[in-house]
Amino acid sequence: MSLAVLKSRALAGMEAPEVSVEVHLANGLPSFTIVGLPDTEVKESRDRVRAALQNCGFEMPARRITANLAPADLPKESGRFDLPIALGILAASGQLPGDQLHHYEFAGELSLSGQLRPIRGALAMTFAMQRSGAGAPRAFILPQANADEAALVRDACIYPAHSLLEVCAHFAAHASHTALQRHQPRLAAHALAYPDFADVQGQQQARRALEVAAAGGHNVLMVGPPGAGKTMLASRFPGVLPPMSDEEALESAAVHSLGGHFKVEHWKRRPYRTPHQTASGVALVGGGNVPRPGEISLAHCGVLFLDEIAEFQRRVLDVLRQPMESGVISISRAARQAEFPARFQLIAAMNPCPCGYLGHASGRCRCTPDAVLRYHSRLSGPLLDRIDLQIEVAAMPPAALGRHAGAGESTQAIARRVAAAFALQLARQGKANQRLNSTEIEQHCRLEAHGEQLLHGAMARLHWSARTYHRVLRVARSIADLAGSPGITQAHVAEAIQYRRVLREI
């Protein structure tokens, strides 16, 4: 047989469309051509495949070899097609039995010695294979290093291999005893460990605000002088978030798999991303000629911490506005479009002024009102409007520090209250309070008469937008859930209002 057809997968954002790898051997001068819109990495497969076949003891046919990656209008990138191309050459030249190849899909980059190297997006490819529903489900042969992440897809049949020789032995009729073994997922052995809130002394207001934020999925801005504990508080925040569901864990793992960052020991661990202030807009939202997920997508179902947020470029921060509302980011390029999930929780920290010591007891700040105003204006009004809680983290007095100050409440204790409040939200509306739309807010966030009067008065005095009004209602609903209250009282509304006034008072 001079033609072999195998199945593989490409990557297009979070999707993994099927690719048919067709290898044909024809008479003529020896050549090796790859067609089907391959990029440079795919074109270089010719040299990797040739060397791998020869070093594994196979014959490289001295014929005209054409490898077609169909469909032709779908861009192909990375070295994941090395393995199916090599197997196609062996099957088309009769060196490998090809009668069972149609029961499998293949992906893997080959070294010159024939070893299989890990690839990006194995989880997304496996998930797409399982839900394709095209006839009988196929098994997936891929590098050993990708086996654990691919096996996260329930009921997927995964056969990992270390080398091209192992894959060939799997299909050789005379070597059935060396067949690849189906891989089983290994997830239970990894315990989740987060920094403990007990390490934080004082800062009761900030701890309370973060507890409210965790319970309802709200965004937070912490304003305070250097050394007040903003970064310390933020690093402990993921530990009090509600446990990840299987669906959330799979979505988060799939995004990290696309970037090649997934580790099985991080399964069901909330992502915590801390990009530097020099990060570009593309680094935050994703992009590139081949669209890749950015920091907001890598923080999906977790936390995006922007330390010293006022030091980021304003145009970079403004790219966060749309995904903060929608929970997805759409990246459009001239030739390619991709959509990535981006349902993250923003925790931001900043100084109150350029020097950082405005309002400090030392009185060392010499910043003018104009300088302070310019500093605050680095955060646009629309972005601030989308941050639910804006709190002050004051400098700690000496008496609140040291061994006589006493330890704060532990992460476990806070997490239990957060989990109980989140369970109420799931039972009532099936989602976190932060994700309620306007119709659901009217249904689930009804105020008592005094609370409604207080909120309307605050809205008139502080000139809040309708978006801010709805966000305060969501925060008040989260405060009520933490208290186990079916209704929202005036005290709940008053606390929610206090979380929106920091920058206006500085």
XYZ file of C-alpha atoms in Angstrom, residues 154 244-251 267-268:
11
model
C -13.138 11.017 31.882
C -13.008 23.878 42.506
C -15.627 21.738 40.816
C -14.559 19.055 38.331
C -15.737 21.245 35.452
C -13.773 24.276 36.673
C -10.673 22.162 37.271
C -10.866 20.710 33.767
C -11.295 24.146 32.164
C -5.140 19.623 39.813
C -8.020 21.475 41.535
